[in-house]
Coordinates of C-alpha atoms in Angstrom, one line a residue:
M1 CA -0.1 0.2 0.1
S2 CA 1.4 3.3 -0.7
V3 CA 1.7 6.1 1.6
K4 CA 1.4 9.9 1.2
R5 CA 4.4 11.5 3.1
I6 CA 3.6 14.2 5.8
E7 CA 5.8 17.0 3.8
A8 CA 6.8 20.0 5.9
V9 CA 9.1 22.5 6.2
N10 CA 9.6 24.6 9.2
D11 CA 6.6 22.9 10.8
F12 CA 6.6 20.1 12.1
V13 CA 7.0 17.1 15.9
I14 CA 9.5 15.3 16.1
K15 CA 9.9 13.2 19.4
F16 CA 12.5 11.1 20.6
A17 CA 11.6 7.7 22.9
N18 CA 15.1 6.7 25.5
V19 CA 16.0 5.6 28.5
N20 CA 16.4 7.6 31.3
G21 CA 20.3 7.9 32.1
S22 CA 21.2 6.4 28.2
G23 CA 22.8 9.6 27.5
S24 CA 20.6 11.1 25.2
A25 CA 19.7 13.8 27.1
S26 CA 22.2 16.2 25.3
A27 CA 22.1 14.4 22.2
N28 CA 18.8 15.8 22.2
E29 CA 19.1 19.3 23.4
L30 CA 22.3 19.5 20.5
F31 CA 19.0 18.6 18.0
A32 CA 16.8 21.7 19.8
R33 CA 20.0 24.1 19.9
A34 CA 20.3 23.6 16.2
F35 CA 16.3 24.9 14.9
L36 CA 17.5 27.9 17.0
R37 CA 20.5 28.6 15.3
M38 CA 19.3 28.2 12.2
G39 CA 16.9 30.9 12.9
I40 CA 13.8 28.7 13.5
P41 CA 12.1 28.7 17.2
V42 CA 11.6 25.7 18.4
S43 CA 9.7 24.0 21.6
P44 CA 11.2 21.5 22.8
R45 CA 9.9 19.5 26.4
N46 CA 11.2 16.5 28.3
I47 CA 8.7 14.0 29.7
F48 CA 10.8 12.5 32.1
P49 CA 10.5 10.3 35.0
S50 CA 11.1 10.7 38.9
N51 CA 13.4 7.6 39.4
I52 CA 17.3 8.2 38.3
Q53 CA 17.4 5.8 35.7
G54 CA 16.3 2.4 33.8
L55 CA 12.1 4.4 32.9
P56 CA 10.9 5.6 29.9
T57 CA 11.6 9.4 28.6
W58 CA 10.2 12.1 25.6
Y59 CA 11.8 14.9 24.4
E60 CA 9.4 16.0 22.3
V61 CA 10.9 18.7 20.0
R62 CA 8.1 21.0 18.4
V63 CA 9.1 23.5 15.2
S64 CA 7.3 26.3 14.2
E65 CA 8.6 29.1 12.2
N66 CA 4.5 30.1 12.7
G67 CA 6.3 30.1 16.2
W68 CA 3.8 28.3 18.0
L69 CA 5.2 27.1 21.7
G70 CA 2.9 24.8 22.8
R71 CA 2.4 21.4 22.1
R72 CA 0.3 20.7 18.7
G73 CA 0.0 17.0 19.7
G74 CA 1.0 13.7 17.6
C75 CA 4.2 13.9 16.4
D76 CA 6.0 14.1 12.4
L77 CA 9.0 11.4 13.3
M78 CA 9.7 9.5 16.0
V79 CA 12.5 9.1 17.2
A80 CA 11.9 5.3 18.4
M81 CA 14.9 3.8 20.6
N82 CA 12.8 2.1 24.1
P83 CA 11.2 -1.0 23.7
Q84 CA 9.7 -1.1 26.1
T85 CA 7.3 1.9 25.2
W86 CA 7.1 0.8 21.2
A87 CA 3.7 0.3 21.3
Q88 CA 3.1 3.2 23.5
D89 CA 5.5 5.1 19.8
L90 CA 3.9 4.3 17.2
K91 CA 0.0 4.8 18.0
E92 CA 1.7 8.8 18.2
I93 CA 2.3 9.2 14.5
D94 CA 0.2 11.4 12.5
P95 CA -1.2 9.1 9.5
G96 CA 2.5 9.4 6.7
G97 CA 4.5 10.1 8.8
Y98 CA 8.1 8.7 10.5
L99 CA 9.2 6.4 12.5
F100 CA 13.2 6.0 13.3
Y101 CA 14.5 3.2 15.1
D102 CA 17.3 1.5 15.7
N103 CA 17.8 -2.1 13.6
T104 CA 21.0 -4.0 13.8
K105 CA 18.5 -5.7 15.1
P106 CA 15.2 -6.3 12.9
L107 CA 12.1 -6.1 13.1
P108 CA 9.7 -8.2 11.5
K109 CA 6.3 -6.2 9.7
S110 CA 4.1 -7.0 12.1
R111 CA 5.3 -4.3 14.4
F112 CA 5.2 -2.0 12.3
R113 CA 1.9 0.7 11.2
E114 CA 1.1 0.7 7.5
D115 CA -0.1 4.6 7.3
I116 CA 3.7 5.1 8.7
H117 CA 7.0 5.3 7.0
V118 CA 10.2 2.7 8.6
V119 CA 13.1 4.5 8.3
G120 CA 15.3 1.2 9.9
M121 CA 19.9 2.0 10.9
P122 CA 22.2 0.5 12.6
L123 CA 23.3 2.8 15.2
T124 CA 24.5 -0.4 17.4
E125 CA 26.2 -1.9 15.2
I126 CA 27.9 1.5 14.3
S127 CA 28.7 2.4 16.8
N128 CA 29.5 -1.0 18.7
S129 CA 32.9 -1.4 15.2
A130 CA 33.7 2.4 16.2
Y131 CA 34.0 2.8 20.0
T132 CA 35.1 0.0 22.7
L133 CA 33.9 0.8 26.2
P134 CA 30.3 -0.3 26.9
R135 CA 29.9 3.5 28.3
E136 CA 31.0 5.0 25.0
R137 CA 29.5 3.3 22.7
Q138 CA 25.6 3.6 24.3
L139 CA 27.0 7.6 24.6
F140 CA 27.9 8.4 21.0
K141 CA 25.7 6.1 19.4
N142 CA 22.9 9.1 20.0
I143 CA 25.2 11.7 18.6
I144 CA 25.8 9.1 15.9
G145 CA 22.4 9.0 16.0
L146 CA 21.8 13.0 15.8
G147 CA 24.4 13.0 13.0
A148 CA 22.8 11.0 10.8
L149 CA 19.0 13.3 11.3
A150 CA 20.9 16.1 11.2
A151 CA 21.0 15.1 7.2
L152 CA 18.0 13.8 7.3
I153 CA 16.2 17.3 8.0
G154 CA 18.9 19.2 6.6
L155 CA 20.0 20.5 9.5
E156 CA 23.4 22.6 8.6
P157 CA 25.9 19.8 10.8
E158 CA 28.6 23.7 10.8
V159 CA 25.8 24.0 13.4
I160 CA 25.6 21.4 15.2
A161 CA 29.6 21.0 15.4
E162 CA 29.5 24.4 16.8
L163 CA 27.2 23.1 19.9
I164 CA 28.9 21.1 20.3
G165 CA 32.6 23.1 20.5
E166 CA 31.0 25.2 22.9
Q167 CA 29.3 22.0 25.1
Y168 CA 33.0 21.1 25.3
K169 CA 34.8 23.7 25.4
G170 CA 38.2 23.6 26.8
K171 CA 37.7 19.6 26.8
E172 CA 39.6 18.2 24.2
K173 CA 39.5 14.6 24.8
L174 CA 35.6 14.6 24.5
L175 CA 35.4 17.3 21.4
K176 CA 36.9 15.1 18.9
P177 CA 35.1 11.6 19.8
N178 CA 31.8 13.5 19.8
L179 CA 32.2 14.7 16.5
N180 CA 33.6 11.9 14.3
A181 CA 30.4 10.0 16.2
L182 CA 28.6 13.4 14.2
Q183 CA 30.5 12.9 10.9
L184 CA 29.5 8.7 11.3
G185 CA 25.9 8.7 11.6
L186 CA 26.0 11.9 8.6
N187 CA 28.0 9.7 6.0
Y188 CA 25.7 6.7 7.0
A189 CA 22.5 8.9 6.2
R190 CA 24.0 10.7 3.2
E191 CA 25.1 7.6 1.2
H192 CA 22.1 4.9 2.0
L193 CA 18.8 7.2 3.0
K194 CA 19.1 9.9 1.3
D195 CA 15.4 11.7 1.4
A196 CA 14.4 8.9 3.2
I197 CA 12.4 11.9 5.4
G198 CA 10.2 14.5 3.7
L199 CA 10.1 16.2 6.9
K200 CA 13.2 19.6 6.3
A201 CA 14.6 22.7 8.0
K202 CA 15.9 25.6 6.3
R203 CA 17.2 28.4 7.8
A204 CA 14.9 30.7 8.5
Y205 CA 15.1 34.6 10.8
A206 CA 12.3 33.8 12.8
V207 CA 13.6 34.2 15.9
G208 CA 14.5 37.7 16.3
E209 CA 15.4 38.7 19.9
Q210 CA 14.0 36.3 22.0
I211 CA 16.2 34.2 24.4
F212 CA 15.9 30.4 25.4
M213 CA 15.8 29.9 28.5
E214 CA 13.9 28.1 31.9
G215 CA 10.8 29.3 33.8
N216 CA 12.9 28.4 37.2
A217 CA 16.2 29.9 35.8
A218 CA 14.1 33.3 35.0
T219 CA 12.3 33.3 38.8
A220 CA 14.8 33.3 39.9
L221 CA 16.7 36.7 38.2
G222 CA 13.1 38.1 39.3
C223 CA 13.6 37.1 42.1
V224 CA 16.9 38.8 42.4
Y225 CA 15.9 42.1 41.0
G226 CA 13.4 42.1 42.9
G227 CA 15.5 42.6 46.2
A228 CA 15.2 39.7 47.8
T229 CA 18.1 38.4 50.0
V230 CA 16.7 36.2 52.3
C231 CA 15.7 31.9 50.2
A232 CA 15.0 29.4 53.1
W233 CA 14.0 26.0 50.8
Y234 CA 13.8 22.7 51.1
P235 CA 14.6 20.6 47.7
I236 CA 11.7 19.3 45.9
T237 CA 10.8 18.6 42.2
P238 CA 10.8 20.7 40.0
S239 CA 10.9 23.8 42.1
S240 CA 15.1 23.0 43.2
S241 CA 17.0 25.1 40.1
V242 CA 14.8 28.1 41.5
A243 CA 16.5 27.6 44.6
E244 CA 20.1 26.6 42.2
A245 CA 19.4 29.8 40.5
F246 CA 19.1 32.1 42.7
T247 CA 22.3 31.0 44.9
N248 CA 24.4 31.4 41.7
Y249 CA 22.9 34.8 40.9
C250 CA 23.3 35.8 44.1
S251 CA 27.5 35.0 43.5
K252 CA 28.2 36.7 40.5
L253 CA 25.6 39.8 41.4
R254 CA 25.6 39.2 44.9
V255 CA 28.9 40.3 46.4
D256 CA 30.6 43.4 47.9
K257 CA 33.0 43.5 45.3
D258 CA 35.5 45.5 48.1
T259 CA 35.3 43.0 51.0
G260 CA 34.0 40.5 48.7
K261 CA 31.3 39.8 50.9
N262 CA 27.8 38.1 49.7
K263 CA 25.1 40.4 50.7
F264 CA 22.4 37.5 50.7
A265 CA 21.3 34.8 52.7
I266 CA 20.5 31.0 51.0
I267 CA 19.1 28.8 53.4
Q268 CA 18.4 24.7 52.8
A269 CA 16.0 24.0 55.8
E270 CA 15.8 20.8 57.0
D271 CA 11.3 20.5 55.8
E272 CA 9.4 23.0 53.8
L273 CA 7.7 23.8 57.7
A274 CA 11.1 25.2 58.8
S275 CA 11.9 26.5 55.4
I276 CA 9.0 28.5 54.6
G277 CA 9.3 30.0 59.4
I278 CA 12.7 31.0 58.0
V279 CA 11.2 33.4 55.3
T280 CA 7.9 34.2 57.3
G281 CA 11.1 36.2 60.2
A282 CA 13.1 37.6 57.7
G283 CA 9.6 39.2 56.5
W284 CA 9.3 40.3 59.7
N285 CA 11.8 41.3 59.9
G286 CA 12.1 44.4 57.2
A287 CA 14.4 41.9 54.7
R288 CA 12.5 40.5 51.4
A289 CA 13.1 36.7 51.5
F290 CA 11.0 33.7 49.0
T291 CA 11.1 30.3 49.3
A292 CA 10.4 27.4 46.2
T293 CA 8.6 24.4 46.8
S294 CA 5.7 22.5 44.5
G295 CA 2.8 21.3 46.1
P296 CA 3.6 19.1 49.0
G297 CA 5.8 21.4 50.6
I298 CA 2.8 23.6 49.6
S299 CA 0.2 21.4 52.1
L300 CA 3.4 21.6 54.7
M301 CA 3.5 24.8 54.7
S302 CA -0.3 25.9 55.4
E303 CA 0.5 26.8 59.6
F304 CA 3.0 29.0 58.4
I305 CA 1.4 30.4 56.0
G306 CA -1.9 31.7 57.9
L307 CA 0.1 32.8 60.9
A308 CA 1.6 35.2 57.7
Y309 CA -1.2 36.4 57.0
F310 CA -3.1 36.8 60.5
A311 CA -0.1 38.5 61.6
E312 CA 0.9 40.3 58.3
I313 CA 4.0 39.3 57.5
P314 CA 5.5 39.6 53.8
A315 CA 6.4 36.5 52.0
T316 CA 6.8 35.2 48.7
I317 CA 6.2 32.4 47.7
I318 CA 6.7 30.1 44.6
D319 CA 4.3 27.0 43.8
V320 CA 6.1 25.0 40.6
Q321 CA 2.7 22.7 40.5
R322 CA 3.5 19.1 39.8
G323 CA 0.7 16.1 39.8
G324 CA -0.5 15.7 42.8
P325 CA -2.7 14.8 45.5
S326 CA 0.2 13.6 47.8
T327 CA 3.3 12.4 45.8
G328 CA 1.3 12.5 42.6
M329 CA 3.7 12.6 40.1
P330 CA 6.7 14.5 40.9
T331 CA 8.1 14.3 37.3
R332 CA 5.4 15.4 34.9
T333 CA 2.7 19.2 35.0
Q334 CA 0.0 20.3 36.4
Q335 CA -2.4 23.1 37.3
S336 CA -3.3 21.4 40.3
D337 CA -2.5 23.6 43.7
L338 CA -5.4 27.1 42.9
L339 CA -7.7 26.4 45.5
A340 CA -4.3 25.0 48.0
C341 CA -2.7 28.4 47.6
A342 CA -6.2 30.6 47.2
Y343 CA -7.1 30.1 50.8
A344 CA -4.1 27.5 52.2
S345 CA -4.4 27.1 55.8
H346 CA -7.0 26.8 58.0
G347 CA -10.0 29.9 58.8
D348 CA -11.0 32.3 56.3
T349 CA -7.5 32.6 54.2
K350 CA -7.0 34.6 50.5
H351 CA -4.1 34.7 49.8
V352 CA -3.0 37.1 46.3
L353 CA -2.1 34.7 43.7
L354 CA 0.0 35.9 40.2
F355 CA -0.1 33.0 36.7
P356 CA 3.2 33.6 34.9
E357 CA 2.8 32.2 31.1
D358 CA 6.2 32.0 30.4
P359 CA 10.0 32.9 31.6
H360 CA 9.3 36.3 30.9
E361 CA 6.8 36.7 33.1
C362 CA 8.2 34.4 35.8
F363 CA 10.9 37.3 35.7
T364 CA 9.2 40.3 35.7
M365 CA 5.6 38.4 38.3
A366 CA 9.2 37.1 41.1
A367 CA 9.3 40.9 41.1
D368 CA 6.4 41.7 41.1
C369 CA 5.0 38.9 43.9
L370 CA 8.2 40.2 46.4
D371 CA 7.3 44.5 46.5
L372 CA 3.4 42.2 47.3
A373 CA 3.8 41.0 49.7
E374 CA 5.5 43.6 51.0
R375 CA 2.8 46.2 49.8
L376 CA 0.2 44.4 51.6
Q377 CA 2.1 43.1 54.2
T378 CA 1.1 39.4 53.4
P379 CA 1.9 35.8 51.4
V380 CA 1.7 36.0 47.9
F381 CA 2.4 33.3 44.9
L382 CA 3.5 32.5 42.1
M383 CA 2.4 29.4 39.6
T384 CA 4.3 28.3 37.8
D385 CA 4.5 25.4 37.4
L386 CA 6.5 22.1 35.9
D387 CA 5.9 23.0 31.9
I388 CA 7.4 26.9 32.4
G389 CA 9.9 26.3 34.5
M390 CA 11.8 23.4 33.9
N391 CA 11.2 23.8 30.3
H392 CA 14.1 26.1 27.6
R393 CA 10.8 28.8 26.4
L394 CA 11.9 31.0 23.6
C395 CA 10.0 34.6 25.3
K396 CA 10.8 38.2 25.2
P397 CA 14.5 39.1 25.8
L398 CA 14.6 40.2 30.2
K399 CA 14.8 44.4 31.0
W400 CA 14.4 45.4 34.7
D401 CA 13.6 49.1 34.8
D402 CA 16.9 51.1 36.9
A403 CA 14.6 53.0 37.6
R404 CA 12.4 50.9 39.3
R405 CA 11.5 51.8 43.0
Y406 CA 11.3 48.3 45.5
D407 CA 7.3 49.0 47.2
R408 CA 7.7 48.3 50.8
G409 CA 4.9 49.7 51.6
K410 CA 3.8 51.1 54.8
V411 CA 6.2 51.3 57.4
M412 CA 6.3 53.6 59.8
T413 CA 9.7 55.3 60.4
A414 CA 11.8 56.7 63.7
E415 CA 10.9 60.2 62.2
M416 CA 7.0 59.6 61.3
L417 CA 6.8 58.9 65.0
D418 CA 8.3 61.5 66.4
A419 CA 6.2 63.7 64.6
G420 CA 3.6 62.4 66.4
R421 CA 1.5 60.1 63.5
E422 CA -0.4 57.9 64.9
F423 CA 0.8 54.0 65.0
A424 CA -1.8 51.2 65.2
R425 CA 0.1 47.7 64.0
Y426 CA -3.6 46.3 62.6
K427 CA -5.9 49.7 62.6
D428 CA -6.4 50.8 59.4
L429 CA -5.6 54.2 59.2
D430 CA -5.9 54.8 54.9
G431 CA -9.5 52.9 53.8
D432 CA -7.2 50.5 52.7
G433 CA -6.8 47.8 55.0
I434 CA -3.7 48.2 54.4
P435 CA -1.8 49.4 58.3
F436 CA 1.5 50.7 59.4
R437 CA 4.1 48.2 60.7
T438 CA 7.3 49.2 61.7
Y439 CA 10.8 46.9 61.3
P440 CA 12.1 45.5 64.6
G441 CA 14.4 48.3 66.7
T442 CA 13.0 51.6 64.7
H443 CA 12.4 53.2 67.8
E444 CA 13.6 53.5 70.9
S445 CA 10.4 54.4 72.7
K446 CA 8.3 54.1 69.8
G447 CA 6.0 51.8 67.5
A448 CA 6.7 48.6 69.5
Y449 CA 4.4 45.9 69.5
F450 CA 3.9 42.0 69.7
T451 CA 3.2 39.8 66.6
R452 CA 0.0 37.6 67.6
G453 CA -1.0 34.8 65.5
T454 CA -3.7 34.7 67.9
S455 CA -7.1 37.1 67.4
K456 CA -6.1 41.0 68.9
N457 CA -7.9 45.0 68.5
P458 CA -6.0 47.4 66.3
S459 CA -3.3 47.9 68.7
A460 CA -1.8 44.3 68.4
I461 CA -3.3 43.7 71.9
Y462 CA -4.9 40.2 72.7
S463 CA -8.3 40.0 72.2
E464 CA -11.1 37.5 72.1
A465 CA -13.3 39.4 71.6
G466 CA -16.1 39.1 68.8
P467 CA -16.2 43.1 67.5
D468 CA -11.4 43.7 67.8
Y469 CA -12.4 39.5 66.0
Q470 CA -14.5 41.0 63.5
Y471 CA -12.6 44.3 62.5
N472 CA -9.4 42.7 61.3
M473 CA -11.5 40.0 59.9
Q474 CA -13.6 42.5 58.0
R475 CA -9.7 44.9 57.4
L476 CA -7.9 41.5 55.9
L477 CA -10.8 41.0 53.8
K478 CA -10.7 44.4 52.7
K479 CA -7.0 44.1 52.3
H480 CA -7.8 41.3 50.3
D481 CA -9.8 43.4 48.0
F482 CA -7.8 46.5 47.4
A483 CA -6.0 43.7 45.5
K484 CA -7.3 43.7 42.8
T485 CA -5.5 47.1 42.1
L486 CA -2.4 46.3 41.9
V487 CA -2.3 43.0 40.0
P488 CA -2.2 42.3 36.7
K489 CA -4.9 42.8 34.5
P490 CA -7.0 40.3 32.3
L491 CA -5.0 40.4 28.8
L492 CA -8.2 39.7 26.5
T493 CA -7.1 38.7 22.9
P494 CA -9.7 39.3 20.4
S495 CA -10.9 37.5 17.9
R496 CA -10.7 38.4 14.1
E497 CA -13.9 38.1 13.8
P498 CA -17.5 38.2 16.0
A499 CA -17.8 35.5 18.7
R500 CA -19.9 34.3 20.5
F501 CA -17.6 32.3 22.6
G502 CA -15.2 33.1 24.9
A503 CA -12.6 31.5 27.0
I504 CA -10.6 32.2 30.3
Y505 CA -6.8 30.8 30.0
Y506 CA -4.4 31.5 32.7
G507 CA -0.3 30.4 33.0
S508 CA 1.0 27.5 30.7
T509 CA -1.7 26.6 29.3
S510 CA -1.5 30.1 26.5
P511 CA 1.1 29.5 24.4
S512 CA -1.5 25.8 23.3
M513 CA -4.7 28.2 23.7
N514 CA -2.7 30.4 21.8
E515 CA -2.1 28.2 18.0
A516 CA -5.3 26.8 19.4
L517 CA -7.7 29.5 18.9
E518 CA -5.7 30.6 15.6
S519 CA -7.3 26.8 14.4
L520 CA -10.4 26.8 15.9
A521 CA -10.9 30.5 13.1
Q522 CA -10.1 28.9 10.6
Q523 CA -12.6 25.6 10.9
G524 CA -15.4 29.5 11.1
I525 CA -15.7 29.2 15.1
F526 CA -14.5 32.7 16.3
V527 CA -13.9 33.0 20.2
N528 CA -12.7 35.7 22.4
A529 CA -10.1 34.6 24.8
L530 CA -9.5 36.5 28.1
R531 CA -5.8 35.5 29.7
V532 CA -5.8 35.5 33.5
R533 CA -2.7 37.1 35.0
A534 CA -3.4 37.7 39.6
F535 CA -6.2 36.6 42.0
P536 CA -8.0 38.6 43.1
F537 CA -9.7 38.5 40.2
A538 CA -10.0 41.7 38.3
D539 CA -13.5 42.8 37.1
E540 CA -13.0 42.8 33.6
I541 CA -13.0 39.5 33.8
Q542 CA -17.3 40.1 34.7
D543 CA -17.9 41.7 32.0
F544 CA -16.3 39.4 30.0
V545 CA -18.8 36.2 30.3
H546 CA -21.1 38.6 30.6
S547 CA -20.5 40.1 27.6
H548 CA -21.1 36.2 25.8
S549 CA -23.5 32.7 25.7
K550 CA -21.0 30.6 27.2
V551 CA -17.4 31.0 28.6
F552 CA -14.4 28.2 28.2
V553 CA -12.6 27.3 31.3
I554 CA -9.7 25.8 30.1
E555 CA -7.1 24.6 32.8
Q556 CA -5.4 21.5 34.0
N557 CA -6.7 19.7 36.6
R558 CA -9.6 17.5 36.5
D559 CA -11.4 19.9 39.6
A560 CA -11.6 23.0 37.7
Q561 CA -10.3 24.8 39.8
M562 CA -10.0 28.4 38.4
K563 CA -13.7 27.1 37.1
T564 CA -14.6 27.1 41.6
L565 CA -12.5 30.5 42.2
L566 CA -14.5 32.7 39.8
V567 CA -17.8 31.1 40.9
N568 CA -16.8 31.9 44.7
E569 CA -14.8 34.7 44.6
A570 CA -16.3 36.5 41.5
H571 CA -19.6 35.3 41.2
I572 CA -19.9 33.8 38.3
N573 CA -23.0 32.5 37.4
P574 CA -21.2 28.6 36.6
A575 CA -24.1 27.9 33.9
S576 CA -22.2 30.5 31.8
L577 CA -18.9 28.4 32.5
V578 CA -17.3 24.7 30.8
S579 CA -14.4 23.2 32.0
I580 CA -12.4 22.1 29.2
L581 CA -9.9 20.3 31.4
H582 CA -6.5 17.7 30.9
Y583 CA -4.8 16.2 33.5
D584 CA -2.8 13.2 32.1
G585 CA 1.1 14.8 33.8
A586 CA 1.5 16.3 29.9
P587 CA 1.2 20.1 29.0
I588 CA -2.0 20.3 27.3
T589 CA -2.0 20.2 23.7
A590 CA -3.7 23.2 21.0
R591 CA -5.2 20.1 19.5
F592 CA -7.4 18.6 22.4
I593 CA -8.2 22.4 23.5
T594 CA -9.6 22.9 19.2
K595 CA -11.3 19.3 19.2
E596 CA -13.1 19.9 22.8
I597 CA -14.1 23.3 22.0
S598 CA -15.2 22.8 18.0
E599 CA -17.3 19.3 20.0
I600 CA -18.5 21.8 22.5
A601 CA -20.0 24.5 19.4
A602 CA -21.1 22.1 17.6
A603 CA -23.5 20.3 19.8
L604 CA -24.9 23.8 20.5
N605 CA -26.0 23.8 16.9
V606 CA -23.1 27.3 16.7
R607 CA -22.6 27.1 12.7
P608 CA -19.2 27.9 12.1
I609 CA -18.7 31.5 10.1
K610 CA -18.4 31.0 5.9
R611 CA -15.7 33.4 5.3
D612 CA -15.7 34.5 1.4
K613 CA -12.1 32.9 -0.2
A614 CA -12.5 36.4 -2.9
A615 CA -12.3 37.8 0.7

């Protein structure tokens, strides 16, 4: 049976199926970066197990000259190097796509699909012939495969050689054999596999000034520029690299040039509870402090989060979300901590949450969180996730305004106290719910107070009187409502035609959502989209929902947590909202969103708009 080949230039998905610990990660990253060096936007995603080695791992590379950076869904070329997942990997290939595999031991025809194109290459045989040590044979087999793919797809060998040279700069013993392995793959593919694959890379100029970095690194840099001087943390996937990157940046940017002394404190605590305790203590003392964690850490931190909320102490908490509940899926992504963070701790609590969509916003919003925490005197959460945090993503260059000044909020100074200003630690003097605080040691006789996690009156004196308790609780609610004026506003993406439907989305769902909107428009289904960037919700969200017959809420969790917040906190009629939920641990795809919305539109008897071909 003749099967039509998928033919595409600078627009395809390639997926590598490997075994964790096989040394494939380095070759895979070289492959992705080669596209960038050729000016072609790329978005790689590493899907890996939570053990050290031996289990399946995948590396998916989205190549898109149009700049789509989300997962598309499906794949055009599967590089199948793991027998354990062979059947699963074959299913993911789109009809007319390609399977590239090691045919040192050829497989029977029954192991393949008839609607795909199979490209075999004796990678193990070639590697064993060229190298003697077992570990060398395994590692260089990956580079041989990289060379073959470069020849098949049209990646410029000089670009890959340059990347290898940068990786092994000063390590000549490693540089030469890697280049030799690359050439072995190039030579074999050129001789035996000419034009075996219809996917081609062609030099472009679509990357521009964009940078390529992980969200966790951008978050850490945002904390540095945002003025954080204290970081307390306990290792937990997928957040650990936030603290590690913060340590690296501080060692370069936060060391006194004259004395050589560090102007920062980074503490790996004994557990998550201790780490948030340190952050709370540092915030009370006037330092800008943060911790980085994930869902299980949030659970453990709840007691101190409640203290910081009720005693009104600044604290920034970076939650790099992963699959839950309990241990869940430590190396998979979700957006499933919204409710846990919005209402963290017992009793009546409401916290400020920010939702970045990419590394650029991880940088800016990390700094914003530090400002908001001090301005509002409360814990503030940066809600990232594994997809943003641990994967490299193209984004706008990070920029900082040197004229920007940190917002320290309402801090009463010794001069203000001497001038006779009233100081009552928990009294609302300005009508925004935010009282004045003092730093420890501000004045020798004025401005002191007892920090309480118990109920108190406006002067911080212990009180169980009902009116005192209600005053504080209502004031905290007023402060939370005032936060609406400070947090990032939602961003509207209007459709190019009148739209009956709306869509609300947030965070890492953004890149796939952007592509889905275009795909839907091509089908004649037009959707206005609103990206929510913070909680508490802006009033514009109510207006947006009211202006559409139905609004889809796209999120990556089982229980529709964003929808729940919208109903509870923005007082949205639940009948107006339609949940689109994705929670298998892999990042949501554009195809999934497109399919869900188009099927619902069809069920509602919405006819696609037919566009005039001449228009």
